[in-house]
Amino acid sequence: MTHFNSLWRDVRGKLALLAVLIIALALISGMQSGRIGFESSELAFTDASSSGLQIVPASCPSSPHYAGECTSIIIVNTCPTGQHKNVSQTCVCDSTNLAPVNGSCAPLSTLCPAPTYYCGTGANANNLYYRTYSSAPACTPQSSLYANCFYGCDAGTATCRDADGTPAAEITVSPSLVRSGDTTTVSWTSVGVGACTVTATNSDTWTERNGTQTSREITTATTYTLTCTRPSGSPIVDNATVNIIPVFNEN
Amino acid sequence: MRTHERTSVLVMLAICACILLIGLTPLRQFVRNAFHDTAYRLDPTAERAFAYGELHFNALDRYAYDIDRAEFYLSEAALRDPTMQYVQHELARISFLRGDFSLALAKINFQIDMHGDSTPNSYYIRGLIEGFIGKYADSARDYERYLEFDPYNWAALNDYAWVLLKDDRPDEALAAAERGLAAFPDNVWLLNSRAIALYEIGYGAEALVDLKTAQKNLKSVTTEDWLRAYPGNDPRIAAAGLRSFKAAVDANIHMMETGAALDTLQ
């Protein structure tokens, strides 16, 4: 007992000091670690579907140390390349742009009809329409108005008529003869066509179907070319050239 | 007497060492942080900075997790070696968790530009960020890219289904969810996603069955499961995250049962 009392007298001061030090460090570390966790953008995130139901995404494989926790190795993919097993353990195409055709995967675009042009009927007989199709297998037709044909729609060729009965495009320059360094006015019109482009040998370029523009300074004979696309895809081309007034030096 | 004092001091030190080692984990972490800070100042290399950053970005270590320290050290690593394989990826994740999606997208684009297919889960991260921003079509493409490397990853398939639903492609979303459920038939995230896809297509009764199953299975999901599903998150919010998920499933059931969900067949 005497020995213990002696030991206690020796250590109690030091022990008290150490206890205070430990408590102080614990308090400091506790303050630093904080009581409230970091609330990330994922904490309560849900995304509403079109019906208002809450979709909940996850983020399992995002860490570089991801070790396959959310990947299954149970299903062995014995399907051909480009396919995988579905819940019924049958092989289906990986890409949503493909569909199974005769055991392989074919582009869905080959399974639906090609887009077409057609004239309207009745009160819409002068309108040219463009019909496309949604992805297979639904292939739902979807039509949109392509052009109001001023001179009527030719049902046989599915094109707009101009005054002479065919699609037309025309380009002019005025004046067609200029001094070097002057500009000219380029005008063009089109009817019953799709996109048009004006290009020139001096790098002028415009992309409207109808328009009037001022050229760059003309320093050499310059040809302006109007190229429009018929509904069938073939081009209509017209040209106009502006020339330089010759300068004569009298000797 | 001297022998006496030596003995008493040694006994005290032994007791204190035990307390420090076995008990007071926050104190241990505090000491470790101080050691790391000092070590880094003495030897400031990109590898050391990256290692310390990763240490503090570990959702499964409650006391080590510290997103501010993680960001500091990862930023240091990026400054010293911007080409380090995962450094931009990790900084993108931190920006994403902080809600700075524009910065997150910039960083993950930088990551993918530099490392491409060698870090395939960077495509996953970009899909996640794009989904949060609302770029659903872009997000779907990135998930598809990731799924080429990891076709039976439940989280990727779940998130792919999410963005397909938002991109008005419920048939494809259903296919994605089913592909995941083939490997993980009890997965609550996939059950929830499949239920929503089924409902959008018009199979309300089947959707409700999936949701009830998810609700039942959620009782077995732990906070550790939640942290594995959402790595990089603070362990201290796991309980709240799990509650939030349960509330979402409950709300979906309520909406379907009461007919409050908008009828897409109208």
XYZ file of C-alpha atoms in Angstrom:
517
model
C 0.000 0.000 0.000
C 2.801 2.306 0.896
C 4.439 1.445 -2.422
C 1.210 2.194 -4.341
C 0.696 5.499 -2.527
C 4.200 6.464 -3.350
C 3.702 5.535 -7.004
C 0.445 7.466 -7.157
C 2.030 10.564 -5.708
C 4.684 10.386 -8.388
C 2.403 9.986 -11.375
C -0.744 11.943 -10.589
C 0.631 15.306 -11.645
C 1.981 14.011 -14.910
C -1.144 11.973 -15.576
C -3.332 15.013 -15.062
C -1.231 16.984 -17.524
C -1.448 14.250 -20.127
C -5.193 13.918 -19.663
C -5.654 17.642 -20.285
C -3.496 17.427 -23.396
C -5.448 14.480 -24.796
C -8.794 16.147 -24.154
C -7.603 19.347 -25.825
C -6.390 17.501 -28.921
C -9.623 15.518 -29.096
C -11.645 18.727 -28.957
C -9.551 20.332 -31.680
C -9.805 17.313 -33.963
C -13.505 17.070 -33.294
C -14.021 20.679 -34.259
C -11.984 20.216 -37.414
C -13.861 17.132 -38.576
C -17.174 18.919 -38.155
C -20.559 17.539 -37.169
C -22.402 18.111 -40.406
C -21.378 16.157 -43.506
C -20.774 17.669 -46.925
C -24.099 17.660 -48.778
C -23.316 16.895 -52.391
C -25.401 17.495 -55.501
C -26.325 13.796 -55.459
C -27.781 13.753 -51.960
C -31.458 14.100 -52.741
C -31.342 14.352 -56.513
C -34.219 12.901 -58.475
C -35.351 13.742 -61.988
C -39.029 13.812 -62.919
C -40.220 11.673 -65.791
C -42.857 13.003 -68.174
C -45.473 11.494 -65.848
C -43.987 13.206 -62.813
C -42.436 10.067 -61.350
C -39.047 10.353 -59.666
C -36.106 8.766 -61.451
C -33.082 8.136 -59.237
C -29.652 7.903 -60.871
C -26.624 6.364 -59.167
C -22.876 6.818 -59.690
C -21.260 3.533 -58.767
C -18.407 3.154 -61.283
C -17.184 6.728 -61.015
C -14.135 6.186 -58.818
C -10.729 5.346 -60.329
C -10.533 2.631 -57.667
C -13.731 1.024 -58.884
C -13.244 -2.714 -58.523
C -16.338 -4.078 -60.186
C -18.779 -3.768 -57.301
C -21.662 -2.969 -59.610
C -20.760 -5.200 -62.513
C -22.070 -8.697 -62.887
C -19.877 -11.522 -64.020
C -22.701 -14.030 -63.782
C -24.027 -13.533 -67.268
C -21.601 -14.715 -69.887
C -22.179 -12.921 -73.148
C -22.021 -15.645 -75.764
C -23.812 -13.517 -78.350
C -22.161 -12.437 -81.602
C -20.236 -9.200 -81.702
C -22.577 -6.258 -81.449
C -25.183 -8.166 -79.436
C -25.817 -9.009 -75.787
C -28.261 -11.115 -73.793
C -31.503 -9.586 -72.565
C -33.545 -10.631 -69.544
C -34.866 -13.598 -71.488
C -31.287 -14.642 -72.226
C -31.766 -14.089 -75.956
C -29.286 -12.136 -78.031
C -30.352 -8.625 -78.999
C -28.476 -5.812 -80.743
C -26.367 -3.474 -78.579
C -26.948 -0.299 -80.499
C -30.359 1.276 -80.491
C -29.819 2.095 -84.154
C -29.785 -1.561 -85.109
C -32.431 -4.234 -85.153
C -32.068 -8.012 -85.494
C -32.537 -9.113 -89.088
C -31.928 -12.757 -89.985
C -29.603 -13.338 -87.020
C -27.463 -10.243 -87.455
C -27.917 -6.557 -86.718
C -28.980 -4.236 -89.509
C -29.326 -0.453 -89.507
C -32.854 0.544 -88.739
C -32.758 2.987 -91.642
C -32.824 0.040 -94.042
C -36.008 -1.280 -92.541
C -38.239 1.757 -93.145
C -39.172 3.375 -96.482
C -36.914 6.136 -97.781
C -38.053 9.764 -97.363
C -40.177 11.032 -100.265
C -41.748 14.184 -101.667
C -45.378 14.392 -102.718
C -47.981 16.967 -103.701
C -50.984 17.652 -101.538
C -54.567 17.083 -102.630
C -57.728 19.130 -102.696
C -57.204 22.553 -101.144
C -53.515 21.667 -100.584
C -52.867 20.619 -104.175
C -50.344 23.433 -104.677
C -48.274 22.365 -101.665
C -45.188 20.186 -101.827
C -44.715 17.942 -98.772
C -41.757 15.933 -97.408
C -42.460 12.587 -95.731
C -39.972 10.850 -93.383
C -40.323 7.825 -91.100
C -39.522 7.223 -87.448
C -37.176 4.427 -86.391
C -38.025 0.834 -87.159
C -39.974 -1.188 -86.340
C -42.649 1.520 -85.926
C -41.709 3.386 -89.156
C -44.347 5.983 -88.332
C -44.690 8.408 -91.264
C -44.178 12.078 -90.468
C -44.962 14.759 -93.032
C -43.950 18.393 -93.136
C -44.668 21.185 -95.600
C -41.684 21.643 -97.878
C -42.876 24.463 -100.191
C -45.928 26.408 -101.303
C -45.739 26.125 -105.087
C -46.727 29.449 -106.602
C -47.333 27.934 -110.014
C -48.679 24.615 -108.761
C -47.262 21.249 -107.738
C -46.431 18.594 -110.363
C -47.673 15.332 -108.839
C -45.776 13.223 -111.357
C -42.327 14.530 -110.448
C -43.234 15.801 -106.950
C -41.752 19.212 -107.725
C -43.042 22.768 -107.862
C -43.737 24.239 -111.278
C -42.477 27.667 -112.302
C -44.159 29.823 -114.907
C -42.948 27.409 -117.582
C -43.894 24.323 -115.598
C -40.488 23.228 -114.157
C -38.309 24.163 -111.149
C -36.174 27.232 -111.920
C -33.196 29.209 -110.682
C -31.714 32.353 -112.209
C -28.834 34.688 -111.360
C -27.924 38.078 -112.789
C -25.244 40.714 -112.208
C -25.831 44.412 -112.743
C -23.876 46.052 -114.139
C -22.165 43.278 -116.048
C -19.301 45.592 -117.059
C -17.441 47.564 -114.360
C -14.218 49.465 -113.862
C -11.531 47.621 -111.941
C -12.161 48.116 -108.200
C -15.888 48.789 -108.530
C -18.596 46.467 -107.258
C -21.669 44.946 -108.921
C -25.079 43.877 -107.637
C -25.713 40.151 -107.683
C -29.373 39.056 -107.742
C -30.846 35.592 -107.879
C -34.262 33.941 -107.645
C -35.435 30.357 -107.417
C -38.753 28.525 -107.301
C -39.635 24.959 -106.404
C -36.167 24.075 -105.127
C -34.500 23.245 -101.858
C -31.273 24.888 -100.711
C -29.356 27.279 -102.940
C -25.764 28.463 -102.862
C -24.096 31.300 -104.732
C -20.355 30.958 -105.237
C -17.926 33.046 -107.243
C -14.420 32.946 -108.538
C -13.562 35.830 -106.192
C -14.729 33.843 -103.096
C -18.026 35.672 -102.666
C -20.582 33.185 -101.307
C -24.178 33.319 -100.107
C -26.711 30.647 -99.155
C -30.236 32.078 -99.539
C -32.762 30.766 -102.068
C -33.488 34.312 -103.235
C -31.370 37.352 -102.648
C -29.633 40.534 -103.714
C -26.075 41.225 -102.547
C -23.262 43.623 -103.341
C -20.128 41.928 -104.568
C -16.562 42.450 -103.400
C -14.455 44.855 -105.462
C -14.161 43.388 -108.935
C -10.591 43.372 -110.219
C -10.871 40.683 -112.864
C -13.623 38.923 -114.814
C -15.698 37.158 -112.184
C -18.330 34.449 -112.649
C -21.154 34.014 -110.142
C -22.705 30.530 -110.030
C -26.117 29.776 -108.538
C -26.606 26.116 -107.580
C -29.945 24.949 -106.229
C -31.162 21.496 -105.384
C -34.335 20.054 -106.884
C -36.524 17.964 -104.558
C -35.248 14.904 -106.379
C -31.716 15.856 -105.378
C -30.375 16.820 -108.805
C -28.907 20.349 -109.156
C -30.085 23.378 -111.146
C -27.201 25.657 -112.115
C -27.131 29.148 -113.583
C -24.193 31.542 -114.137
C -23.611 35.261 -114.569
C -20.311 36.968 -115.341
C -19.164 40.503 -114.640
C -16.305 41.816 -116.795
C -13.792 44.648 -116.408
C -13.995 47.634 -118.752
C -10.698 47.511 -120.702
C -8.307 50.424 -120.275
C -6.518 51.618 -123.360
C -3.177 53.381 -123.013
C -2.400 55.709 -125.820
C 1.239 55.782 -126.726
C 12.938 6.727 -6.270
C 14.353 7.337 -9.759
C 13.504 3.832 -10.817
C 10.097 4.475 -9.400
C 9.619 7.592 -11.506
C 10.833 5.943 -14.679
C 8.445 3.092 -14.177
C 5.540 5.394 -13.557
C 6.251 7.492 -16.644
C 6.558 4.416 -18.849
C 3.269 3.076 -17.537
C 1.517 6.366 -18.293
C 2.946 6.560 -21.785
C 1.860 3.019 -22.535
C -1.688 3.763 -21.382
C -1.849 6.948 -23.459
C -0.473 5.226 -26.544
C -3.186 2.575 -26.258
C -5.853 5.230 -25.960
C -4.543 7.051 -28.977
C -4.201 3.974 -31.117
C -7.376 2.141 -30.186
C -9.750 4.912 -29.190
C -9.961 8.466 -30.476
C -10.076 7.951 -34.257
C -10.662 11.635 -35.025
C -7.582 12.421 -33.021
C -5.633 9.847 -34.998
C -6.841 11.421 -38.228
C -5.949 14.861 -36.990
C -2.430 13.684 -36.262
C -2.239 11.946 -39.623
C -3.375 15.083 -41.433
C -0.714 17.104 -39.700
C 1.880 14.516 -40.646
C 0.766 14.543 -44.288
C 0.819 18.327 -44.476
C 4.350 18.363 -43.147
C 5.482 15.535 -45.379
C 4.066 17.269 -48.433
C 5.767 20.532 -47.606
C 9.049 18.671 -47.340
C 8.473 16.593 -50.468
C 5.867 18.261 -52.707
C 5.480 15.772 -55.556
C 2.460 15.144 -57.768
C 2.317 11.490 -56.718
C 2.261 12.339 -53.028
C -0.389 15.008 -53.553
C -2.547 12.613 -55.566
C -2.238 9.890 -52.931
C -3.271 12.289 -50.151
C -6.129 13.605 -52.252
C -7.441 10.099 -52.843
C -7.148 9.326 -49.147
C -9.559 12.145 -48.339
C -11.938 11.284 -51.180
C -12.802 7.850 -49.824
C -16.469 7.482 -48.965
C -15.819 4.354 -46.932
C -13.518 6.085 -44.433
C -15.664 8.339 -42.299
C -12.806 10.099 -40.544
C -10.501 10.506 -43.495
C -13.193 11.885 -45.832
C -12.655 15.583 -46.314
C -13.603 17.048 -49.652
C -11.747 20.307 -49.054
C -8.471 18.511 -48.352
C -9.134 16.158 -51.264
C -9.634 19.094 -53.595
C -6.572 20.884 -52.288
C -4.250 17.939 -52.787
C -5.718 16.895 -56.111
C -5.379 20.464 -57.358
C -1.765 20.412 -56.226
C -1.241 17.176 -58.134
C -2.837 18.708 -61.236
C -0.616 21.776 -60.988
C 2.507 19.658 -60.790
C 1.468 17.097 -63.386
C -1.708 17.877 -65.344
C -1.248 14.695 -67.393
C -1.497 12.373 -64.397
C -3.962 9.694 -65.394
C -6.949 10.312 -63.124
C -6.288 13.712 -61.639
C -8.666 15.675 -63.892
C -11.232 12.904 -63.543
C -11.178 13.279 -59.768
C -11.319 17.060 -59.898
C -14.303 16.761 -62.233
C -16.027 14.518 -59.694
C -15.394 17.025 -56.935
C -16.779 19.893 -59.015
C -19.777 17.728 -59.827
C -20.407 16.925 -56.178
C -20.142 20.604 -55.353
C -22.765 21.359 -57.992
C -20.455 23.279 -60.340
C -21.498 21.332 -63.412
C -19.947 23.646 -65.987
C -16.535 23.322 -64.393
C -17.046 19.589 -63.948
C -17.846 19.211 -67.640
C -14.794 21.220 -68.651
C -12.536 19.076 -66.493
C -13.941 15.762 -67.639
C -13.685 16.869 -71.275
C -10.036 17.664 -70.601
C -9.612 14.242 -69.007
C -11.165 12.440 -71.972
C -9.212 14.493 -74.488
C -5.996 13.465 -72.757
C -6.662 9.875 -71.819
C -9.614 8.678 -73.903
C -10.366 4.983 -73.650
C -7.662 4.321 -71.060
C -10.026 5.710 -68.412
C -13.411 4.463 -69.634
C -15.287 5.474 -66.517
C -14.566 9.076 -67.481
C -17.263 8.593 -70.135
C -19.562 7.518 -67.327
C -18.776 10.649 -65.325
C -19.383 12.843 -68.335
C -22.707 11.101 -68.911
C -23.634 11.797 -65.310
C -22.704 15.473 -65.547
C -24.530 15.912 -68.842
C -27.584 14.268 -67.312
C -27.554 16.710 -64.406
C -27.212 19.616 -66.843
C -30.094 18.327 -68.986
C -28.125 17.294 -72.075
C -29.836 13.941 -72.215
C -28.959 12.909 -75.754
C -25.268 13.622 -75.166
C -25.474 11.816 -71.863
C -27.004 8.748 -73.515
C -24.133 8.621 -76.002
C -21.562 8.704 -73.212
C -23.337 5.982 -71.265
C -23.448 3.878 -74.412
C -19.727 4.408 -74.810
C -19.055 3.338 -71.232
C -21.332 0.314 -71.582
C -19.179 -0.903 -74.459
C -16.464 -1.490 -71.841
C -18.743 -2.617 -69.026
C -22.018 -3.878 -70.508
C -23.476 -5.332 -67.295
C -22.869 -2.478 -64.893
C -26.111 -1.871 -63.030
C -25.454 1.779 -62.249
C -24.537 2.595 -65.837
C -27.629 0.795 -67.124
C -29.782 2.538 -64.522
C -28.424 5.948 -65.421
C -28.692 5.171 -69.138
C -32.356 4.357 -68.556
C -32.705 7.686 -66.691
C -31.479 9.829 -69.563
C -33.387 7.782 -72.142
C -36.568 8.433 -70.166
C -35.754 12.138 -70.097
C -35.000 12.048 -73.821
C -38.483 10.635 -74.428
C -37.233 7.143 -75.346
C -39.103 4.952 -72.843
C -38.834 1.777 -74.944
C -35.074 1.990 -74.939
C -35.076 2.890 -71.251
C -37.061 -0.251 -70.531
C -34.566 -2.341 -72.494
C -31.657 -0.843 -70.561
C -33.282 -1.423 -67.181
C -34.154 -5.000 -68.108
C -30.622 -5.675 -69.193
C -29.425 -4.595 -65.760
C -32.099 -6.556 -63.921
C -31.067 -9.712 -65.763
C -27.829 -9.566 -63.759
C -29.131 -7.788 -60.632
C -32.801 -8.813 -60.279
C -33.215 -7.261 -56.823
C -31.534 -3.954 -57.525
C -33.770 -1.190 -56.211
C -32.476 1.516 -58.548
C -33.163 -0.613 -61.610
C -36.570 -1.684 -60.318
C -37.504 1.965 -59.876
C -36.278 2.859 -63.368
C -38.008 -0.078 -64.998
C -41.224 0.788 -63.203
C -41.141 4.310 -64.574
C -40.368 3.079 -68.100
C -43.214 0.578 -67.911
C -45.560 3.277 -66.706
C -44.555 5.656 -69.496
C -45.281 2.956 -72.079
C -48.644 2.137 -70.541
C -48.057 -0.841 -68.269
C -49.133 0.721 -64.988
C -49.964 -2.514 -63.185
C -46.573 -4.053 -63.941
C -44.900 -0.808 -62.931
C -46.538 -0.884 -59.534
C -45.333 -4.443 -58.952
C -41.760 -3.334 -59.591
C -42.099 -0.398 -57.223
C -43.513 -2.536 -54.430
C -40.595 -4.921 -54.871
C -38.173 -1.995 -54.729
C -39.857 -0.708 -51.582
C -39.487 -4.103 -49.937
C -35.873 -4.527 -51.034
C -34.957 -1.052 -49.801
C -35.383 -2.280 -46.240
C -32.255 -4.375 -46.769
C -30.167 -1.581 -48.322
C -27.618 -0.213 -45.852
C -25.768 3.079 -45.718
C -22.671 1.218 -46.846
C -24.583 0.034 -49.930
C -25.592 3.630 -50.543
C -21.990 4.775 -50.293
C -20.924 2.126 -52.796
C -23.640 3.364 -55.133
C -22.491 6.968 -54.634
C -18.722 6.865 -54.084
C -17.094 10.175 -53.364
C -19.887 11.245 -51.049
C -19.443 12.115 -47.391
C -20.197 9.075 -45.213
C -22.036 11.371 -42.810
C -24.818 12.004 -45.356
C -25.379 8.362 -46.286
C -28.318 7.945 -43.947
C -29.982 11.053 -45.377
C -29.299 9.845 -48.921
C -30.911 6.506 -48.226
C -33.941 8.177 -46.669
C -34.271 10.376 -49.726
C -34.236 7.369 -52.051
C -36.873 5.581 -49.965
C -39.000 8.701 -50.045
C -38.744 8.842 -53.851
C -39.924 5.240 -54.224
C -42.728 5.808 -51.727
C -43.781 8.929 -53.615
C -43.815 7.024 -56.915
C -46.022 4.324 -55.406
C -48.353 6.931 -54.000
C -48.595 8.718 -57.339
C -49.406 5.515 -59.187
C -51.911 4.247 -56.630
C -53.787 7.518 -56.418
C -53.612 8.138 -60.156
C -51.764 11.379 -59.589
C -49.085 10.429 -62.107
C -49.856 12.078 -65.445
C -51.470 9.649 -67.838
C -49.187 9.580 -70.864
C -51.858 7.874 -72.901
C -54.129 10.909 -72.759
